[in-house]
CSV table of C-alpha atoms and ligand atoms in Angstrom, one decimal:
chain,number,residue,atom,x,y,z
Q,1,MET,CA,-13.3,12.1,36.2
Q,2,PHE,CA,-13.2,10.9,33.0
Q,3,LEU,CA,-14.7,12.8,30.2
Q,4,GLY,CA,-18.2,11.9,30.3
Q,5,ALA,CA,-17.7,10.2,33.7
Q,6,SER,CA,-19.8,13.0,35.3
Q,7,ALA,CA,-22.4,13.7,32.1
Q,8,GLY,CA,-24.4,10.6,32.5
Q,9,SER,CA,-24.0,7.0,32.6
Q,10,VAL,CA,-21.4,5.2,30.3
Q,11,ALA,CA,-18.5,6.8,31.7
Q,12,LEU,CA,-16.1,6.1,28.8
Q,13,ALA,CA,-13.2,8.3,28.2
Q,14,GLY,CA,-14.7,11.3,25.5
Q,15,ALA,CA,-17.7,9.8,25.0
Q,16,ALA,CA,-20.5,11.6,26.1
Q,17,HIS,CA,-18.7,14.2,25.5
Q,18,ALA,CA,-19.7,13.7,22.0
Q,19,ALA,CA,-22.8,12.9,22.2
Q,20,SER,CA,-23.5,16.4,23.6
Q,21,LYS,CA,-21.6,18.1,21.2
Q,22,ALA,CA,-22.1,15.6,18.3
Q,23,GLY,CA,-25.6,15.6,19.0
Q,24,ALA,CA,-26.2,19.3,19.4
Q,25,SER,CA,-25.0,20.1,15.7
Q,26,LYS,CA,-28.6,20.5,13.5
Q,27,GLY,CA,-28.2,18.7,10.3
Q,28,GLY,CA,-26.2,16.4,10.2
Q,29,ALA,CA,-22.6,14.6,11.1
Q,30,PRO,CA,-20.0,17.3,8.8
Q,31,PHE,CA,-18.5,14.8,6.6
Q,32,PRO,CA,-17.3,15.1,3.7
Q,33,LYS,CA,-19.1,15.6,0.5
Q,34,ASP,CA,-16.4,12.9,-1.2
Q,35,PHE,CA,-15.2,11.5,2.5
Q,36,ALA,CA,-13.8,8.3,1.6
Q,37,TRP,CA,-15.5,5.8,3.3
Q,38,GLY,CA,-14.1,2.5,3.2
Q,39,VAL,CA,-13.2,-1.1,4.9
Q,40,ALA,CA,-9.6,-2.2,5.5
Q,41,THR,CA,-7.9,-5.9,5.3
Q,42,ALA,CA,-4.3,-6.9,4.9
Q,43,ALA,CA,-2.4,-9.8,2.3
Q,44,TYR,CA,-1.5,-12.4,4.8
Q,45,GLN,CA,-4.7,-12.1,7.4
Q,46,VAL,CA,-7.2,-12.9,4.7
Q,47,GLU,CA,-5.7,-14.7,1.1
Q,48,GLY,CA,-4.1,-18.1,1.9
Q,49,ALA,CA,-3.3,-19.9,-1.0
Q,50,ALA,CA,0.5,-19.4,0.9
Q,51,ALA,CA,2.4,-21.0,-1.6
Q,52,GLU,CA,-0.4,-21.2,-5.0
Q,53,ASP,CA,0.7,-20.4,-7.6
Q,54,GLY,CA,4.3,-19.3,-7.7
Q,55,LYS,CA,4.2,-17.7,-4.6
Q,56,GLY,CA,7.6,-17.1,-2.8
Q,57,PRO,CA,7.7,-17.7,1.5
Q,58,SER,CA,7.5,-14.2,3.8
Q,59,VAL,CA,8.6,-13.9,7.0
Q,60,TRP,CA,5.0,-14.7,9.2
Q,61,ASP,CA,5.3,-18.8,7.7
Q,62,VAL,CA,7.7,-19.2,8.3
Q,63,PHE,CA,7.3,-18.6,11.9
Q,64,SER,CA,3.8,-19.1,12.0
Q,65,LYS,CA,4.8,-22.4,11.0
Q,66,LYS,CA,7.7,-22.5,15.3
Q,67,LYS,CA,5.8,-24.2,17.8
Q,68,GLY,CA,4.5,-21.5,20.3
Q,69,ALA,CA,4.2,-19.3,18.2
Q,70,ILE,CA,0.7,-19.0,17.1
Q,71,PHE,CA,-2.0,-18.9,19.4
Q,72,ASP,CA,-3.4,-22.9,19.3
Q,73,GLY,CA,-1.5,-23.3,16.8
Q,74,ASN,CA,-2.9,-21.6,13.5
Q,75,THR,CA,-2.0,-20.6,10.4
Q,76,ALA,CA,-2.8,-18.0,7.5
Q,77,ASP,CA,-2.6,-21.1,4.6
Q,78,VAL,CA,-5.9,-20.3,3.9
Q,79,ALA,CA,-7.1,-18.2,6.4
Q,80,CYS,CA,-10.5,-16.2,4.2
Q,81,ASP,CA,-8.9,-17.9,1.1
Q,82,HIS,CA,-9.8,-14.5,0.1
Q,83,TYR,CA,-8.0,-15.0,-3.0
Q,84,HIS,CA,-9.8,-17.7,-5.0
Q,85,LEU,CA,-12.9,-15.8,-3.3
Q,86,TYR,CA,-11.9,-12.1,-3.8
Q,87,LYS,CA,-14.5,-11.9,-5.7
Q,88,GLN,CA,-17.6,-12.4,-2.9
Q,89,ASP,CA,-15.7,-9.8,-1.2
Q,90,ILE,CA,-16.1,-7.3,-3.0
Q,91,ALA,CA,-19.6,-7.8,-3.4
Q,92,LEU,CA,-20.4,-8.0,-0.3
Q,93,MET,CA,-17.7,-4.4,0.2
Q,94,LYS,CA,-20.4,-2.9,-3.0
Q,95,ALA,CA,-23.5,-4.5,-0.8
Q,96,LEU,CA,-22.2,-2.6,2.5
Q,97,GLY,CA,-21.5,1.0,-0.2
Q,98,VAL,CA,-17.9,1.4,0.3
Q,99,LYS,CA,-16.6,4.2,-2.2
Q,100,SER,CA,-13.1,2.1,-1.3
Q,101,TYR,CA,-11.0,-0.8,-0.6
Q,102,ARG,CA,-7.8,-1.2,1.7
Q,103,PHE,CA,-5.6,-3.4,0.9
Q,104,SER,CA,-2.0,-4.9,0.7
Q,105,VAL,CA,0.2,-6.9,-1.1
Q,106,SER,CA,2.2,-10.1,-0.6
Q,107,TRP,CA,5.5,-8.9,-2.0
Q,108,PRO,CA,6.1,-12.9,-1.8
Q,109,ARG,CA,3.2,-13.5,-4.4
Q,110,VAL,CA,4.5,-10.6,-6.3
Q,111,LEU,CA,8.5,-11.3,-6.2
Q,112,PRO,CA,9.0,-14.3,-4.8
Q,113,ASP,CA,12.6,-14.3,-4.0
Q,114,GLY,CA,11.7,-10.0,-2.9
Q,115,VAL,CA,13.9,-9.1,-5.4
Q,116,GLY,CA,14.3,-10.2,-8.9
Q,117,ALA,CA,12.1,-12.8,-11.4
Q,118,SER,CA,8.7,-11.5,-10.4
Q,119,ASN,CA,5.1,-14.3,-11.0
Q,120,PRO,CA,3.7,-13.5,-13.4
Q,121,LYS,CA,0.3,-15.2,-11.7
Q,122,GLY,CA,0.8,-13.7,-8.3
Q,123,LEU,CA,0.6,-10.2,-10.3
Q,124,ASP,CA,-2.5,-11.1,-12.0
Q,125,PHE,CA,-4.2,-12.1,-9.1
Q,126,TYR,CA,-3.8,-8.2,-8.4
Q,127,SER,CA,-4.9,-7.2,-11.5
Q,128,ARG,CA,-8.0,-9.2,-11.4
Q,129,LEU,CA,-8.5,-7.9,-7.9
Q,130,LEU,CA,-7.9,-4.8,-8.9
Q,131,ASP,CA,-10.5,-5.2,-13.1
Q,132,GLU,CA,-13.5,-6.1,-9.6
Q,133,LEU,CA,-13.1,-3.6,-7.5
Q,134,HIS,CA,-13.1,-0.6,-10.3
Q,135,LYS,CA,-16.1,-2.8,-12.2
Q,136,ASN,CA,-18.0,-2.1,-8.0
Q,137,GLY,CA,-17.0,1.5,-8.2
Q,138,ILE,CA,-15.1,1.3,-5.9
Q,139,GLU,CA,-12.0,3.5,-5.4
Q,140,PRO,CA,-8.8,0.8,-4.7
Q,141,PHE,CA,-6.1,2.5,-1.5
Q,142,CYS,CA,-3.2,-0.3,-2.3
Q,143,THR,CA,-0.8,-0.3,0.7
Q,144,ILE,CA,2.8,-1.7,-0.1
Q,145,PHE,CA,3.9,-2.9,3.0
Q,146,HIS,CA,2.2,-5.2,5.5
Q,147,TRP,CA,4.4,-7.2,7.7
Q,148,ASP,CA,4.6,-9.7,5.0
Q,149,TYR,CA,8.0,-9.5,3.9
Q,150,PRO,CA,10.0,-12.4,2.1
Q,151,GLN,CA,11.8,-15.2,3.8
Q,152,ALA,CA,14.8,-14.8,1.5
Q,153,LEU,CA,16.3,-11.3,1.4
Q,154,TYR,CA,14.6,-11.5,5.8
Q,155,LYS,CA,17.8,-14.5,4.6
Q,156,LYS,CA,19.8,-11.7,3.5
Q,157,GLY,CA,19.6,-9.3,6.9
Q,158,GLY,CA,16.4,-7.7,5.9
Q,159,TRP,CA,15.5,-4.2,7.6
Q,160,LEU,CA,19.5,-4.8,9.1
Q,161,ASN,CA,21.0,-4.8,4.7
Q,162,ARG,CA,21.7,-1.0,4.3
Q,163,ASP,CA,20.6,-2.6,0.8
Q,164,SER,CA,17.0,-3.6,2.3
Q,165,ALA,CA,16.2,0.1,1.2
Q,166,GLU,CA,16.5,-0.8,-2.1
Q,167,TRP,CA,14.8,-4.0,-1.9
Q,168,PHE,CA,11.4,-1.7,-1.3
Q,169,ALA,CA,12.3,0.2,-3.6
Q,170,GLU,CA,12.1,-2.1,-6.8
Q,171,TYR,CA,9.1,-3.8,-5.3
Q,172,THR,CA,7.8,-1.0,-4.9
Q,173,THR,CA,8.6,-0.3,-8.8
Q,174,LEU,CA,7.1,-3.6,-10.1
Q,175,LEU,CA,3.9,-2.2,-8.3
Q,176,ALA,CA,3.4,1.2,-10.2
Q,177,ASP,CA,4.4,-0.2,-13.1
Q,178,LYS,CA,2.1,-2.8,-13.2
Q,179,PHE,CA,-0.7,-1.1,-10.7
Q,180,SER,CA,-0.4,2.3,-11.2
Q,181,ASP,CA,-2.9,2.4,-13.8
Q,182,ARG,CA,-6.0,1.4,-11.6
Q,183,VAL,CA,-4.1,2.4,-8.4
Q,184,GLN,CA,-4.2,6.7,-7.7
Q,185,ILE,CA,-4.4,5.7,-3.6
Q,186,TRP,CA,-1.5,4.1,-1.8
Q,187,ALA,CA,1.1,3.4,1.7
Q,188,THR,CA,4.1,2.5,1.2
Q,189,GLN,CA,3.9,0.5,4.5
Q,190,ASN,CA,1.8,-0.2,7.5
Q,191,GLU,CA,2.6,0.6,11.1
Q,192,PRO,CA,6.4,0.6,10.9
Q,193,GLN,CA,6.2,0.2,15.3
Q,194,CYS,CA,5.1,-3.2,14.8
Q,195,PHE,CA,7.5,-5.3,11.8
Q,196,ILE,CA,10.4,-4.1,13.1
Q,197,GLY,CA,9.8,-3.4,17.0
Q,198,LEU,CA,7.4,-6.8,17.3
Q,199,GLY,CA,8.7,-8.6,15.2
Q,200,LEU,CA,12.6,-7.1,15.9
Q,201,LEU,CA,13.5,-6.7,18.5
Q,202,ASP,CA,10.5,-8.5,21.2
Q,203,GLY,CA,9.8,-10.9,19.2
Q,204,VAL,CA,6.6,-11.9,19.7
Q,205,ASN,CA,5.2,-11.8,15.6
Q,206,ALA,CA,7.3,-12.5,12.3
Q,207,PRO,CA,10.5,-13.4,12.2
Q,208,GLY,CA,9.8,-13.2,15.9
Q,209,ASP,CA,14.0,-12.0,16.5
Q,210,LYS,CA,15.1,-10.6,19.7
Q,211,LEU,CA,17.7,-7.5,18.4
Q,212,LYS,CA,20.1,-6.1,20.8
Q,213,TYR,CA,18.9,-3.0,20.1
Q,214,SER,CA,20.9,-0.5,18.6
Q,215,GLU,CA,19.9,-3.4,15.7
Q,216,TYR,CA,17.2,-2.4,16.4
Q,217,LEU,CA,16.9,1.0,15.9
Q,218,THR,CA,19.3,0.6,12.4
Q,219,ALA,CA,16.6,-1.5,11.6
Q,220,ALA,CA,13.9,1.2,12.1
Q,221,HIS,CA,16.4,3.8,10.7
Q,222,ASN,CA,16.5,1.4,7.3
Q,223,ALA,CA,12.2,1.1,7.4
Q,224,MET,CA,12.4,4.6,7.2
Q,225,ARG,CA,14.8,5.1,4.1
Q,226,ALA,CA,13.1,2.4,2.1
Q,227,HIS,CA,9.9,5.0,3.1
Q,228,ALA,CA,11.0,7.5,1.3
Q,229,LYS,CA,12.5,5.6,-2.1
Q,230,ALA,CA,9.7,4.5,-2.3
Q,231,VAL,CA,7.8,7.4,-2.5
Q,232,GLN,CA,10.7,8.7,-4.8
Q,233,VAL,CA,9.3,6.0,-7.2
Q,234,LEU,CA,5.6,5.6,-6.4
Q,235,ARG,CA,6.7,10.1,-8.4
Q,236,ALA,CA,8.4,9.5,-10.6
Q,237,ARG,CA,6.7,6.1,-12.2
Q,238,ALA,CA,2.4,6.8,-10.9
Q,239,LYS,CA,1.1,6.5,-14.6
Q,240,ASP,CA,-1.6,9.7,-12.9
Q,241,ALA,CA,1.8,11.5,-11.1
Q,242,LYS,CA,-0.4,14.4,-10.5
Q,243,ALA,CA,-3.8,12.9,-9.4
Q,244,THR,CA,-1.9,9.6,-6.7
Q,245,LYS,CA,-2.0,10.2,-3.2
Q,246,VAL,CA,1.3,9.3,-0.9
Q,247,GLY,CA,1.1,8.2,3.1
Q,248,TYR,CA,2.3,5.8,4.8
Q,249,VAL,CA,0.6,5.0,7.8
Q,250,VAL,CA,1.2,4.2,11.4
Q,251,ALA,CA,0.2,3.1,14.8
Q,252,ALA,CA,-1.4,5.9,16.3
Q,253,GLN,CA,-0.2,6.4,20.1
Q,254,ILE,CA,-3.0,7.6,21.2
Q,255,ALA,CA,-2.7,10.6,23.9
Q,256,GLN,CA,-5.8,11.8,25.6
Q,257,PRO,CA,-6.7,14.1,28.4
Q,258,LEU,CA,-8.5,13.5,30.8
Q,259,THR,CA,-10.9,16.4,31.4
Q,260,ASP,CA,-10.8,19.3,29.0
Q,261,LYS,CA,-8.9,21.9,30.8
Q,262,ALA,CA,-6.5,23.3,29.2
Q,263,GLU,CA,-3.4,21.8,31.3
Q,264,ASP,CA,-4.7,18.6,30.9
Q,265,VAL,CA,-4.4,19.3,27.4
Q,266,ASP,CA,-1.4,20.3,26.9
Q,267,ALA,CA,0.2,17.5,28.7
Q,268,ALA,CA,-2.0,15.0,27.0
Q,269,ARG,CA,0.3,16.6,23.2
Q,270,ALA,CA,3.4,16.3,25.3
Q,271,ALA,CA,2.5,12.7,25.6
Q,272,ILE,CA,1.9,12.0,22.8
Q,273,PHE,CA,4.6,13.6,20.8
Q,274,ALA,CA,7.3,12.3,24.3
Q,275,VAL,CA,9.9,9.7,23.0
Q,276,GLY,CA,10.0,6.9,26.2
Q,277,ARG,CA,10.4,3.3,24.5
Q,278,HIS,CA,11.8,4.2,21.2
Q,279,GLU,CA,8.5,0.8,19.9
Q,280,TRP,CA,5.0,3.1,20.8
Q,281,ASN,CA,5.7,6.1,20.3
Q,282,ASN,CA,5.3,8.5,17.3
Q,283,SER,CA,7.7,10.9,17.1
Q,284,TRP,CA,10.2,7.9,16.6
Q,285,TRP,CA,7.9,6.9,13.4
Q,286,MET,CA,7.6,10.0,12.2
Q,287,ASP,CA,9.6,13.3,12.6
Q,288,PRO,CA,12.5,12.0,10.8
Q,289,VAL,CA,9.5,10.7,8.0
Q,290,LEU,CA,7.9,14.3,7.5
Q,291,LEU,CA,10.2,16.4,9.6
Q,292,GLY,CA,13.0,15.3,8.0
Q,293,LYS,CA,14.9,14.7,11.7
Q,294,TYR,CA,14.2,12.3,14.6
Q,295,PRO,CA,13.6,13.7,18.1
Q,296,GLU,CA,15.4,14.9,20.5
Q,297,ASP,CA,14.2,13.6,23.7
Q,298,GLY,CA,14.7,9.8,21.4
Q,299,VAL,CA,18.0,11.0,20.5
Q,300,ALA,CA,19.4,10.9,24.2
Q,301,VAL,CA,17.0,8.0,25.4
Q,302,ALA,CA,19.2,5.5,22.4
Q,303,GLY,CA,22.6,7.3,23.8
Q,304,LYS,CA,24.3,5.0,22.4
Q,305,ASP,CA,22.6,2.7,20.5
Q,306,MET,CA,21.6,5.6,18.4
Q,307,PRO,CA,22.4,4.3,15.5
Q,308,LYS,CA,25.4,5.7,12.1
Q,309,PHE,CA,24.0,6.9,9.8
Q,310,LYS,CA,24.9,8.7,6.7
Q,311,PRO,CA,24.3,12.5,6.8
Q,312,THR,CA,22.4,13.1,4.1
Q,313,ASP,CA,19.9,10.6,5.2
Q,314,LEU,CA,17.4,12.2,7.4
Q,315,ASP,CA,16.7,15.4,4.6
Q,316,GLU,CA,16.2,11.9,1.3
Q,317,MET,CA,14.0,10.1,4.5
Q,318,LYS,CA,11.6,13.6,4.2
Q,319,GLN,CA,10.2,13.5,1.0
Q,320,PRO,CA,6.6,15.2,0.5
Q,321,LEU,CA,3.6,13.3,1.6
Q,322,ASP,CA,-0.6,13.7,0.5
Q,323,TYR,CA,-2.4,12.5,3.8
Q,324,LEU,CA,-1.0,11.0,7.0
Q,325,GLY,CA,-2.4,7.4,7.6
Q,326,LEU,CA,-3.6,7.0,11.3
Q,327,ASN,CA,-4.6,3.4,12.8
Q,328,ILE,CA,-6.4,4.4,15.9
Q,329,TYR,CA,-7.7,2.3,18.9
Q,330,LYS,CA,-7.1,3.5,21.8
Q,331,ALA,CA,-6.9,5.9,23.6
Q,332,ASP,CA,-4.4,6.4,26.7
Q,333,ASN,CA,-5.4,9.8,29.1
Q,334,TYR,CA,-3.4,12.0,30.9
Q,335,LYS,CA,-3.3,14.3,32.9
Q,336,ARG,CA,-1.1,17.3,34.6
Q,337,GLY,CA,0.7,15.0,37.6
Q,338,VAL,CA,1.5,17.8,40.4
Q,339,ASP,CA,5.3,18.3,39.6
Q,340,GLY,CA,4.2,20.5,36.2
Q,341,LYS,CA,4.8,16.7,34.0
Q,342,PRO,CA,2.2,14.7,31.8
Q,343,GLU,CA,1.2,12.3,34.1
Q,344,GLN,CA,-0.5,9.2,32.8
Q,345,VAL,CA,-3.8,7.8,34.7
Q,346,PRO,CA,-4.4,4.4,34.4
Q,347,VAL,CA,-8.4,3.5,33.7
Q,348,PRO,CA,-10.4,2.5,36.0
Q,349,PRO,CA,-10.7,-1.5,37.1
Q,350,GLY,CA,-13.7,-3.3,35.3
Q,351,TYR,CA,-13.6,-0.4,32.9
Q,352,PRO,CA,-14.4,-1.5,29.2
Q,353,ARG,CA,-12.8,-3.5,27.0
Q,354,ALA,CA,-12.0,-5.1,23.9
Q,355,GLY,CA,-11.7,-9.1,23.6
Q,356,SER,CA,-8.2,-8.0,22.6
Q,357,ASP,CA,-7.3,-7.4,26.2
Q,358,TRP,CA,-4.7,-4.2,24.6
Q,359,GLU,CA,-7.6,-1.9,23.7
Q,360,PRO,CA,-10.0,0.4,26.4
Q,361,ILE,CA,-12.7,2.0,24.5
Q,362,THR,CA,-12.4,5.2,24.8
Q,363,PRO,CA,-13.3,7.3,21.9
Q,364,GLY,CA,-12.1,10.3,22.8
Q,365,CYS,CA,-8.9,9.4,20.5
Q,366,MET,CA,-10.7,9.7,17.4
Q,367,TYR,CA,-10.6,13.1,18.0
Q,368,TRP,CA,-6.8,13.6,20.3
Q,369,GLY,CA,-5.3,11.8,17.9
Q,370,PRO,CA,-6.3,13.9,14.7
Q,371,ARG,CA,-6.4,17.4,16.6
Q,372,PHE,CA,-3.1,16.6,18.0
Q,373,PHE,CA,-1.5,14.9,14.6
Q,374,PHE,CA,-3.0,17.4,12.6
Q,375,ASP,CA,-1.4,20.1,15.1
Q,376,ARG,CA,2.4,18.8,14.9
Q,377,TYR,CA,1.6,17.8,11.3
Q,378,LYS,CA,0.3,19.3,9.0
Q,379,LEU,CA,-0.6,17.0,7.4
Q,380,PRO,CA,-4.9,15.9,5.9
Q,381,LEU,CA,-5.2,12.5,7.5
Q,382,SER,CA,-6.9,9.1,6.2
Q,383,ILE,CA,-8.1,7.1,9.2
Q,384,THR,CA,-6.6,4.0,8.2
Q,385,GLU,CA,-8.1,1.9,10.3
Q,386,ASN,CA,-10.6,1.5,13.4
Q,387,GLY,CA,-12.6,-0.9,15.0
Q,388,LEU,CA,-13.0,-3.3,17.0
Q,389,ALA,CA,-12.4,-7.8,18.6
Q,390,THR,CA,-15.7,-9.6,20.1
Q,391,ARG,CA,-15.8,-12.6,20.7
Q,392,ASP,CA,-18.8,-12.4,17.7
Q,393,GLN,CA,-20.7,-16.3,17.3
Q,394,VAL,CA,-23.8,-17.6,15.1
Q,395,CYS,CA,-26.5,-17.0,17.3
Q,396,LEU,CA,-29.5,-19.3,17.2
Q,397,ASP,CA,-31.6,-16.7,15.0
Q,398,GLY,CA,-28.7,-18.0,12.5
Q,399,LYS,CA,-27.0,-14.0,12.5
Q,400,ILE,CA,-24.4,-12.0,14.1
Q,401,HIS,CA,-25.3,-9.5,17.2
Q,402,ASP,CA,-22.4,-7.9,17.8
Q,403,PRO,CA,-23.8,-4.7,19.5
Q,404,GLN,CA,-20.7,-3.4,21.1
Q,405,ARG,CA,-18.7,-3.2,17.9
Q,406,ILE,CA,-21.6,-0.7,17.0
Q,407,ASP,CA,-20.9,1.1,19.8
Q,408,TYR,CA,-17.7,1.4,19.8
Q,409,MET,CA,-17.7,3.0,16.2
Q,410,HIS,CA,-20.8,4.7,16.7
Q,411,ARG,CA,-18.7,6.4,19.7
Q,412,TYR,CA,-15.6,6.1,17.5
Q,413,LEU,CA,-17.2,8.1,14.7
Q,414,LEU,CA,-19.2,10.8,16.6
Q,415,GLU,CA,-15.4,12.4,18.1
Q,416,LEU,CA,-14.1,11.9,14.5
Q,417,ALA,CA,-17.1,14.5,13.0
Q,418,ARG,CA,-16.4,16.2,16.4
Q,419,ALA,CA,-12.3,16.3,14.5
Q,420,ILE,CA,-13.6,17.6,11.1
Q,421,LYS,CA,-15.6,20.0,13.2
Q,422,ASP,CA,-13.3,21.0,14.4
Q,423,GLY,CA,-11.1,22.4,10.7
Q,424,VAL,CA,-9.1,18.4,11.4
Q,425,PRO,CA,-8.7,17.5,8.0
Q,426,VAL,CA,-10.0,13.7,8.1
Q,427,THR,CA,-10.0,12.1,3.5
Q,428,GLY,CA,-11.7,8.7,4.9
Q,429,TYR,CA,-12.3,6.3,7.5
Q,430,TYR,CA,-11.1,2.9,6.9
Q,431,ALA,CA,-12.7,-0.1,8.7
Q,432,TRP,CA,-10.8,-2.0,10.8
Q,433,SER,CA,-11.6,-5.0,9.4
Q,434,LEU,CA,-14.4,-6.2,6.6
Q,435,LEU,CA,-14.3,-9.4,7.4
Q,436,ASP,CA,-12.9,-12.0,10.6
Q,437,ASN,CA,-9.0,-12.2,9.7
Q,438,PHE,CA,-6.7,-13.9,10.9
Q,439,GLU,CA,-4.9,-12.3,13.9
Q,440,TRP,CA,-1.0,-12.5,13.5
Q,441,ALA,CA,-0.3,-14.2,17.2
Q,442,ASP,CA,-3.3,-14.0,18.1
Q,443,GLY,CA,-4.3,-15.6,15.6
Q,444,TYR,CA,-7.8,-16.8,14.2
Q,445,LYS,CA,-8.8,-16.0,18.8
Q,446,GLN,CA,-10.2,-12.3,17.7
Q,447,ARG,CA,-12.8,-10.8,15.4
Q,448,PHE,CA,-12.6,-7.8,14.3
Q,449,GLY,CA,-14.6,-8.5,11.3
Q,450,LEU,CA,-18.4,-6.6,10.0
Q,451,VAL,CA,-18.3,-10.1,8.2
Q,452,TYR,CA,-18.6,-13.4,10.6
Q,453,VAL,CA,-16.3,-15.8,8.5
Q,454,ASP,CA,-16.7,-19.5,9.5
Q,455,PHE,CA,-12.9,-20.7,8.9
Q,456,GLN,CA,-14.9,-24.3,8.6
Q,457,ASN,CA,-16.2,-23.5,5.8
Q,458,GLN,CA,-15.2,-20.2,5.0
Q,459,LYS,CA,-18.9,-18.4,4.8
Q,460,ARG,CA,-19.6,-15.5,5.0
Q,461,VAL,CA,-22.3,-13.6,7.5
Q,462,PRO,CA,-22.4,-9.9,7.8
Q,463,LYS,CA,-22.8,-9.0,11.3
Q,464,ASP,CA,-25.4,-6.5,12.3
Q,465,SER,CA,-22.7,-3.9,12.5
Q,466,PHE,CA,-22.2,-4.7,8.6
Q,467,ASP,CA,-25.9,-3.2,8.3
Q,468,TRP,CA,-25.3,-0.3,10.9
Q,469,TYR,CA,-22.5,1.1,9.1
Q,470,LYS,CA,-24.3,0.7,6.2
Q,471,LYS,CA,-27.0,3.2,6.5
Q,472,VAL,CA,-23.8,5.8,7.7
Q,473,ILE,CA,-22.5,5.3,4.7
Q,474,ALA,CA,-25.1,5.5,2.5
Q,475,SER,CA,-26.3,9.5,5.0
Q,476,GLY,CA,-22.8,10.2,5.1
Q,477,GLY,CA,-22.8,9.9,9.0
Q,478,ARG,CA,-26.7,11.3,9.4
Q,479,SER,CA,-27.1,8.3,10.7
Q,480,LEU,CA,-24.4,8.5,13.5
Q,481,GLN,CA,-27.5,11.7,14.9
Q,482,GLU,CA,-29.6,8.9,15.6
Q,483,LYS,CA,-30.2,6.2,18.6
Q,484,VAL,CA,-29.7,2.8,18.2
Q,485,ALA,CA,-31.5,0.7,19.1
Q,486,PHE,CA,-30.7,-2.9,19.8
Q,487,PRO,CA,-30.4,-5.7,18.6
Q,488,VAL,CA,-29.8,-4.4,15.1
Q,489,THR,CA,-31.5,-7.5,13.1
Q,490,GLN,CA,-31.9,-6.2,9.1
Q,491,VAL,CA,-30.5,-8.4,7.5
Q,492,THR,CA,-28.5,-7.8,4.4
Q,493,PRO,CA,-29.6,-9.3,0.9
Q,494,LEU,CA,-27.0,-10.1,-0.9
M,501,LIG,C1,-3.0,-2.8,12.5
M,501,LIG,C2,-2.2,-3.8,12.1
M,501,LIG,O1,-2.1,-3.0,11.1
M,501,LIG,C3,-3.6,-5.0,11.3
M,501,LIG,O2,-3.4,-5.5,10.8
M,501,LIG,C4,-4.2,-5.5,12.5
M,501,LIG,O3,-5.3,-6.3,12.4
M,501,LIG,C5,-5.2,-4.4,13.2
M,501,LIG,N1,-3.7,-3.3,14.0
M,501,LIG,C6,-5.9,-5.0,14.9
M,501,LIG,O4,-4.7,-5.6,15.7
C-alpha cells in the first residue's frame, strides 16, 4: 500500500509518514535560520502591459491570440497588471513576511528585438521593482528566462539557431550590468523541459510548434548551451562576484518509493534518473549542465536523432553552479517489479488531486526529490516552486477559504523538513504563487495564488493560506508542528 495508508485516516503518499516522523521531533522543524521563505511569480504570468512602454512581443503574446490555444481564449495582455500594481504586490509580500521574492524579467520588455537596442522604460520598471523590494527588506531572486521568448528571435530560428546561446548571453549581460548591484540570486532558465518540450515538440505551449525529434533535441542542446553562457556572463560581470549565487531551475520529475523497503527506494532512485522520453526527464536536462555529459540511456533512446555538436560543447555546458532549483509539485510511485526493474504504480482511483489534473497530492516528493537530487549532483538545493491549484471563490463572508492548499503545503513542508533533518541542504522554499495568475494554456482557470485576484477589477484578497503561510514563516517553520483547525478565518490587515 501507499506510504502512510496503513498509518491512519488519510491515504496520501508519503504524508502520514512525514507527520509521524517530523511530528515526533521536539523543538520544531529544522529549517536553517537564514532559510529563504519566499514566493514566486513569472513576468508573463503577472505583469500584463503586454505592449506598453516599448515592450516587444514574445512568442506567448502571439500564441495566446491563436484560436483554441488558451482556455476560453484568455490572454495575458493585462494578467495581474503587476506592471502597474507592483507596489501593492510588494506590500502584500511584506505583510506575508517573505524573506525573498522570485520573479522573472521579460526579455522582450528590456530588449524588444531580443538583441540590440535596449528599452529604457522596460529596464526602469525592473529597477523600480528592485528598489521597492529592497526598501521592504525582501531579497530579490531573478529568473532570467521564464518562457516569454522574444518573437523577433523566434523568427530567426529561436532555440534551433546555434546563435541563440549568444543572444541569451547578450541579454544576460544587460541584466548583469543593470541589476547585479541589487540582485545576488540568479536563475538562468526556468523549466527548460517546458519551454522546449511543451513549446517546440508537443505544441501546447508557445510558440506551438511540433518539431521533428532531432530538431527538438537540437533546440534542447542550444538551450543548455545558453544556460552555460549566462553563468559565465554572471561570473564575469556581476558587481559582487563572491556574493552572487547562480543556479538552474528544472521541472523536477520525482519518483518516490511505494514503501520504505530498500528495494523500492532503489527502484525509485533508478526511475528518477532513467531516460524514457526526453521531455519529462531529469538526467537529460541536468547531466550535461551539472556533469558535462548526456546520460547514456538517453543517447541510446535518441539514436539517430541525437544532435551533432562540437566536441567542446559539453565541457562548456558544465559551469559550476551554486545551487540547483527544483520546482516540485508531485511524484510518481515506484516499486521493485517482479523482473527486478522499477515498476510504476498508479495512484488508486479517487486519489486526491489538484484542480490542475496533472497534480496528484503526493507529499513524499518533497522528501525523496531533494534527497535523490542531492545524492546525484551534490549541490545545495532551493525549492524554487511548489503549490496547488484549487477552484477558489470568494465566499459569502467575503473571504477565500482554501483548506486544500493549506493542507497540501503543510504536508509538503513537513516532508521538506524531514529531508533537511536527514542532511539534505535546502536553502529556500518559494510558494507558487503569490497571486492567482495566467496559467499558460490553462489561462485563468487554475488559481495557484496565496492571494486571490479578481481579474475583472484587479482586486487582491489574501486567502486563508496566506495567513497560514505567514505564521509558518514567522515561526521559522515551527508552527508546522501544530494541528490546524479549519477554516482559518483570521484576516490579515494590509
Ligand atoms: C511551473 C512553471 O514554472 C510555472 O510557470 C507554472 O505556473 C507552475 N509550474 C504551475 O503549473
